[in-house]
GROMACS .gro file of C-alpha atoms in nm:
model
  301
    1MET     CA    1  -1.776  24.914   6.412
    2LYS     CA    2  -1.742  25.276   6.546
    3PRO     CA    3  -1.378  25.314   6.749
    4ALA     CA    4  -1.394  25.365   7.108
    5HIS     CA    5  -1.320  25.680   7.265
    6ALA     CA    6  -0.980  25.780   7.316
    7HIS     CA    7  -0.881  25.733   7.705
    8LEU     CA    8  -0.734  25.993   7.914
    9PRO     CA    9  -0.319  25.973   7.829
   10GLY     CA   10  -0.138  25.771   8.058
   11LEU     CA   11   0.242  25.705   8.117
   12MET     CA   12   0.286  25.463   7.831
   13ASP     CA   13   0.083  25.721   7.609
   14TRP     CA   14   0.319  26.010   7.755
   15ALA     CA   15   0.646  25.799   7.699
   16ALA     CA   16   0.532  25.704   7.332
   17LEU     CA   17   0.469  26.089   7.247
   18VAL     CA   18   0.800  26.174   7.385
   19LEU     CA   19   0.946  25.886   7.167
   20LEU     CA   20   0.791  26.029   6.870
   21THR     CA   21   0.883  26.382   6.920
   22VAL     CA   22   1.275  26.252   6.927
   23LEU     CA   23   1.241  26.052   6.603
   24TRP     CA   24   1.050  26.324   6.400
   25GLY     CA   25   1.282  26.600   6.576
   26SER     CA   26   1.590  26.421   6.469
   27ALA     CA   27   1.472  26.414   6.097
   28PHE     CA   28   1.549  26.754   5.991
   29ALA     CA   29   1.936  26.726   6.011
   30PHE     CA   30   1.925  26.407   5.831
   31ILE     CA   31   1.718  26.541   5.569
   32LYS     CA   32   1.944  26.825   5.506
   33HIS     CA   33   2.262  26.629   5.491
   34GLY     CA   34   2.060  26.375   5.207
   35VAL     CA   35   1.923  26.645   4.992
   36GLU     CA   36   2.291  26.732   4.955
   37THR     CA   37   2.352  26.464   4.675
   38LEU     CA   38   2.015  26.271   4.660
   39PRO     CA   39   1.728  26.481   4.469
   40PRO     CA   40   1.431  26.540   4.718
   41GLY     CA   41   1.163  26.317   4.495
   42GLY     CA   42   1.452  26.022   4.551
   43LEU     CA   43   1.508  26.079   4.910
   44ILE     CA   44   1.126  26.042   4.978
   45PHE     CA   45   1.097  25.751   4.749
   46VAL     CA   46   1.366  25.545   4.900
   47ARG     CA   47   1.287  25.637   5.273
   48ILE     CA   48   0.944  25.533   5.228
   49ALA     CA   49   0.996  25.239   5.047
   50LEU     CA   50   1.241  25.108   5.267
   51ALA     CA   51   1.060  25.173   5.561
   52ALA     CA   52   0.777  24.995   5.422
   53LEU     CA   53   1.007  24.706   5.349
   54LEU     CA   54   1.115  24.726   5.745
   55LEU     CA   55   0.769  24.730   5.868
   56ALA     CA   56   0.611  24.498   5.665
   57GLY     CA   57   0.903  24.252   5.731
   58TRP     CA   58   0.867  24.342   6.142
   59ALA     CA   59   0.460  24.258   6.099
   60LEU     CA   60   0.528  23.937   5.956
   61LEU     CA   61   0.795  23.805   6.212
   62ARG     CA   62   0.520  23.916   6.473
   63GLY     CA   63   0.272  23.666   6.295
   64HIS     CA   64   0.050  23.937   6.156
   65ARG     CA   65  -0.061  23.924   5.817
   66LEU     CA   66  -0.121  24.234   5.578
   67PRO     CA   67  -0.509  24.211   5.479
   68ALA     CA   68  -0.606  24.089   5.134
   69LEU     CA   69  -0.615  24.333   4.855
   70ASN     CA   70  -1.007  24.336   4.826
   71ASP     CA   71  -0.988  24.460   5.230
   72LYS     CA   72  -1.159  24.794   5.294
   73ARG     CA   73  -0.860  24.899   5.521
   74TRP     CA   74  -0.618  24.919   5.211
   75LEU     CA   75  -0.841  25.205   5.126
   76TRP     CA   76  -0.741  25.360   5.487
   77PHE     CA   77  -0.381  25.297   5.415
   78ALA     CA   78  -0.422  25.477   5.083
   79GLY     CA   79  -0.557  25.785   5.252
   80LEU     CA   80  -0.293  25.746   5.518
   81GLY     CA   81   0.015  25.694   5.303
   82PHE     CA   82  -0.125  25.983   5.109
   83PHE     CA   83  -0.195  26.239   5.343
   84GLY     CA   84   0.045  26.118   5.602
   85ASN     CA   85   0.358  26.075   5.378
   86THR     CA   86   0.401  26.124   5.009
   87LEU     CA   87   0.172  26.491   4.991
   88PRO     CA   88   0.329  26.668   5.316
   89PHE     CA   89   0.680  26.535   5.231
   90TYR     CA   90   0.668  26.690   4.887
   91LEU     CA   91   0.495  27.004   5.010
   92VAL     CA   92   0.743  27.082   5.287
   93SER     CA   93   1.004  26.995   5.056
   94TRP     CA   94   0.884  27.211   4.777
   95GLY     CA   95   0.813  27.497   5.007
   96GLN     CA   96   1.170  27.515   5.175
   97GLN     CA   97   1.298  27.568   4.814
   98TYR     CA   98   1.146  27.936   4.863
   99ILE     CA   99   1.143  28.012   5.246
  100ASP     CA  100   1.320  27.995   5.540
  101SER     CA  101   1.329  27.682   5.760
  102ALA     CA  102   1.213  27.863   6.042
  103LEU     CA  103   0.918  27.999   5.865
  104ALA     CA  104   0.835  27.635   5.736
  105GLY     CA  105   0.880  27.552   6.102
  106ILE     CA  106   0.605  27.777   6.229
  107LEU     CA  107   0.376  27.698   5.930
  108VAL     CA  108   0.385  27.332   5.992
  109ALA     CA  109   0.306  27.423   6.357
  110THR     CA  110  -0.054  27.528   6.243
  111MET     CA  111  -0.128  27.147   6.245
  112PRO     CA  112  -0.261  27.088   6.607
  113LEU     CA  113  -0.512  27.388   6.503
  114ALA     CA  114  -0.654  27.167   6.211
  115THR     CA  115  -0.647  26.894   6.413
  116VAL     CA  116  -0.868  27.025   6.669
  117ALA     CA  117  -1.091  27.170   6.440
  118MET     CA  118  -1.127  26.826   6.224
  119ALA     CA  119  -1.144  26.611   6.541
  120HIS     CA  120  -1.423  26.829   6.716
  121VAL     CA  121  -1.644  26.735   6.399
  122LEU     CA  122  -1.528  26.383   6.296
  123VAL     CA  123  -1.378  26.190   6.613
  124PRO     CA  124  -1.604  26.119   6.921
  125GLY     CA  125  -1.467  26.218   7.254
  126GLU     CA  126  -1.243  26.489   7.094
  127ARG     CA  127  -1.512  26.787   7.153
  128LEU     CA  128  -1.324  27.140   7.085
  129THR     CA  129  -1.319  27.343   7.420
  130LEU     CA  130  -1.223  27.658   7.534
  131ARG     CA  131  -0.944  27.570   7.742
  132ARG     CA  132  -0.825  27.328   7.461
  133LEU     CA  133  -0.825  27.583   7.192
  134ALA     CA  134  -0.648  27.806   7.457
  135GLY     CA  135  -0.371  27.540   7.501
  136VAL     CA  136  -0.337  27.501   7.146
  137ILE     CA  137  -0.294  27.882   7.052
  138THR     CA  138  -0.053  27.908   7.363
  139GLY     CA  139   0.171  27.606   7.202
  140PHE     CA  140   0.172  27.754   6.890
  141ALA     CA  141   0.283  28.094   7.009
  142GLY     CA  142   0.546  27.905   7.169
  143VAL     CA  143   0.685  27.762   6.874
  144VAL     CA  144   0.698  28.095   6.710
  145LEU     CA  145   0.895  28.242   7.013
  146LEU     CA  146   1.101  27.940   7.011
  147LEU     CA  147   1.182  27.964   6.592
  148GLY     CA  148   1.204  28.335   6.628
  149PRO     CA  149   0.934  28.601   6.546
  150ALA     CA  150   1.128  28.753   6.296
  151ALA     CA  151   1.083  28.476   6.097
  152LEU     CA  152   0.701  28.582   6.037
  153THR     CA  153   0.830  28.936   5.837
  154ASP     CA  154   0.817  28.673   5.542
  155LEU     CA  155   0.471  28.588   5.571
  156GLY     CA  156   0.280  28.665   5.261
  157GLY     CA  157   0.452  28.866   4.976
  158ALA     CA  158   0.633  28.675   4.676
  159ASP     CA  159   0.657  28.336   4.832
  160VAL     CA  160   0.303  28.339   4.940
  161TRP     CA  161   0.242  28.005   4.741
  162ALA     CA  162   0.524  27.863   4.865
  163GLN     CA  163   0.414  27.916   5.225
  164LEU     CA  164   0.057  27.782   5.141
  165GLY     CA  165   0.194  27.459   5.059
  166VAL     CA  166   0.365  27.415   5.364
  167VAL     CA  167   0.034  27.497   5.564
  168ALA     CA  168  -0.110  27.255   5.330
  169ALA     CA  169   0.124  26.980   5.474
  170ALA     CA  170   0.009  27.068   5.803
  171VAL     CA  171  -0.355  27.008   5.735
  172CYS     CA  172  -0.231  26.677   5.556
  173TYR     CA  173  -0.093  26.576   5.913
  174GLY     CA  174  -0.395  26.649   6.091
  175ILE     CA  175  -0.608  26.443   5.824
  176ASN     CA  176  -0.357  26.173   5.880
  177ALA     CA  177  -0.409  26.184   6.297
  178ILE     CA  178  -0.774  26.176   6.245
  179LEU     CA  179  -0.773  25.884   5.977
  180ALA     CA  180  -0.521  25.698   6.240
  181ARG     CA  181  -0.803  25.747   6.504
  182LEU     CA  182  -1.083  25.629   6.308
  183ILE     CA  183  -0.927  25.312   6.113
  184PRO     CA  184  -1.107  25.015   6.156
  185PRO     CA  185  -0.927  24.780   6.431
  186THR     CA  186  -0.596  24.714   6.328
  187SER     CA  187  -0.256  24.597   6.456
  188PRO     CA  188  -0.024  24.930   6.456
  189SER     CA  189   0.249  24.739   6.279
  190VAL     CA  190   0.041  24.628   6.022
  191SER     CA  191  -0.156  24.959   5.978
  192GLY     CA  192   0.188  25.163   5.946
  193ALA     CA  193   0.313  24.919   5.684
  194GLY     CA  194  -0.003  24.930   5.475
  195MET     CA  195   0.060  25.316   5.508
  196LEU     CA  196   0.394  25.305   5.400
  197ILE     CA  197   0.345  25.059   5.108
  198CYS     CA  198   0.061  25.308   4.990
  199GLY     CA  199   0.313  25.598   5.000
  200ALA     CA  200   0.569  25.437   4.842
  201LEU     CA  201   0.357  25.377   4.557
  202PHE     CA  202   0.257  25.716   4.558
  203ALA     CA  203   0.598  25.838   4.570
  204LEU     CA  204   0.748  25.593   4.294
  205PRO     CA  205   0.714  25.782   3.959
  206VAL     CA  206   0.846  26.099   4.048
  207GLY     CA  207   1.110  25.909   4.288
  208LEU     CA  208   1.245  25.677   4.040
  209PHE     CA  209   1.269  25.987   3.749
  210GLU     CA  210   1.451  26.201   4.007
  211LEU     CA  211   1.715  25.885   4.100
  212ALA     CA  212   1.738  25.828   3.719
  213GLN     CA  213   1.878  26.174   3.654
  214ALA     CA  214   2.062  26.179   3.985
  215GLY     CA  215   2.447  26.207   3.983
  216PRO     CA  216   2.676  26.018   4.246
  217VAL     CA  217   2.545  25.987   4.575
  218ALA     CA  218   2.771  26.006   4.903
  219PRO     CA  219   2.771  25.705   5.132
  220THR     CA  220   2.721  25.926   5.393
  221ALA     CA  221   2.370  26.031   5.234
  222TRP     CA  222   2.244  25.687   5.172
  223LEU     CA  223   2.327  25.633   5.564
  224ALA     CA  224   2.075  25.933   5.643
  225VAL     CA  225   1.824  25.781   5.448
  226ILE     CA  226   1.855  25.440   5.602
  227TRP     CA  227   1.795  25.622   5.942
  228LEU     CA  228   1.517  25.821   5.819
  229ALA     CA  229   1.329  25.484   5.704
  230ALA     CA  230   1.398  25.308   6.035
  231GLY     CA  231   1.357  25.568   6.283
  232PRO     CA  232   1.146  25.866   6.153
  233THR     CA  233   0.948  25.678   5.955
  234ALA     CA  234   0.890  25.300   6.027
  235LEU     CA  235   0.953  25.314   6.384
  236ALA     CA  236   0.751  25.657   6.401
  237SER     CA  237   0.443  25.490   6.182
  238VAL     CA  238   0.387  25.247   6.447
  239VAL     CA  239   0.381  25.458   6.747
  240LEU     CA  240   0.203  25.712   6.527
  241MET     CA  241  -0.120  25.458   6.498
  242GLN     CA  242  -0.063  25.319   6.849
  243VAL     CA  243  -0.089  25.680   7.015
  244ALA     CA  244  -0.365  25.798   6.780
  245GLY     CA  245  -0.580  25.493   6.827
  246THR     CA  246  -0.545  25.531   7.222
  247ALA     CA  247  -0.511  25.882   7.317
  248GLY     CA  248  -0.643  26.043   7.022
  249PRO     CA  249  -0.559  26.297   6.750
  250ASN     CA  250  -0.553  26.589   6.945
  251PHE     CA  251  -0.319  26.424   7.201
  252LEU     CA  252  -0.100  26.320   6.907
  253ALA     CA  253  -0.069  26.666   6.773
  254ILE     CA  254   0.104  26.781   7.079
  255ALA     CA  255   0.410  26.619   6.932
  256ASN     CA  256   0.440  26.898   6.653
  257TYR     CA  257   0.465  27.160   6.957
  258LEU     CA  258   0.739  26.940   7.135
  259THR     CA  259   0.967  26.869   6.765
  260PRO     CA  260   1.109  27.199   6.772
  261ILE     CA  261   1.225  27.116   7.131
  262ALA     CA  262   1.398  26.812   7.050
  263ALA     CA  263   1.549  26.981   6.759
  264MET     CA  264   1.665  27.253   7.011
  265ILE     CA  265   1.815  26.957   7.274
  266THR     CA  266   1.995  26.815   6.985
  267GLY     CA  267   2.168  27.139   6.923
  268VAL     CA  268   2.276  27.174   7.273
  269LEU     CA  269   2.436  26.813   7.276
  270ILE     CA  270   2.648  26.878   6.954
  271GLY     CA  271   2.786  27.207   7.105
  272GLU     CA  272   2.517  27.460   7.017
  273THR     CA  273   2.405  27.751   7.257
  274ILE     CA  274   2.041  27.861   7.322
  275GLY     CA  275   1.927  28.202   7.450
  276TRP     CA  276   1.701  28.312   7.704
  277HIS     CA  277   1.407  28.317   7.479
  278ALA     CA  278   1.448  27.955   7.376
  279VAL     CA  279   1.390  27.893   7.761
  280LEU     CA  280   1.120  28.102   7.773
  281ALA     CA  281   0.970  27.943   7.469
  282LEU     CA  282   1.010  27.605   7.598
  283ALA     CA  283   0.795  27.708   7.907
  284VAL     CA  284   0.518  27.866   7.709
  285ILE     CA  285   0.487  27.569   7.501
  286LEU     CA  286   0.456  27.343   7.801
  287THR     CA  287   0.219  27.569   7.946
  288GLY     CA  288   0.019  27.527   7.642
  289VAL     CA  289   0.021  27.163   7.671
  290TRP     CA  290  -0.076  27.183   8.013
  291LEU     CA  291  -0.389  27.396   7.903
  292ALA     CA  292  -0.498  27.150   7.619
  293ARG     CA  293  -0.461  26.791   7.811
  294LYS     CA  294  -0.598  26.918   8.158
  295ARG     CA  295  -0.950  26.990   8.014
  296ALA     CA  296  -0.977  26.606   7.918
  297ALA     CA  297  -0.957  26.530   8.275
  298ASP     CA  298  -1.260  26.763   8.366
  299PRO     CA  299  -1.621  26.698   8.302
  300ALA     CA  300  -1.764  26.783   7.988
  301ARG     CA  301  -1.906  27.149   7.980
   0.00000   0.00000   0.00000
């Protein structure tokens, strides 16, 4: 059965998008703390595996059952787990060994550009228009302004493969948003649990190997992983599946622009200061969001 067209985003969709933004925005600080004593591959595996257990338990408590292993939805879960969790997590972690966080943030922000192009071809009702494209490009410009245009001076050069790895992660997130929209009708908690179970299996070999080689792990690192599993992974997976299924992948992609804003606000709350360029960047990003979504309410041209 072909999925229905996404509806125009309502208040609940915007509230879910804000929640997703906050969850993803909080992840960076916890990842940075966790990898101080946990190897990246081990952190990724524990994060996804614990999230899978939490979400599978939640689905069972709500009376939902995971589909039988011969159900074709497991192929969808495998695609979602691979492109939405395991592969991009590794690509970003590997890339950030060689490039700065600001440049990585700008490169990951190319995700909506990839999403609108793929959605135009693959998803009913997600047609690419000039207004939508202008909004996506404007939002990307805002992210560049927020994270610092100077970060682009390192684009290319000796670390080009690391940069391409992070761009590939952004494309993976775009593929994940498309798959989340096209998956056969499934409860968000079940599809999220299935996605994370598959993601944990993909992360298992490298994760166990790195954990076996790891030294002492700080208790605070384990606490960071617990939050990463519960919030930015388990809960975020349910919200992602819900938003992608109702409002569509292009709407979901907006979170990629808003996440740096959440990180900026978090910084303010812990005492950091922001400059005028951050306020200007916020205005540019919101303008891009407005342009990208306004077109959805107009008749198709």
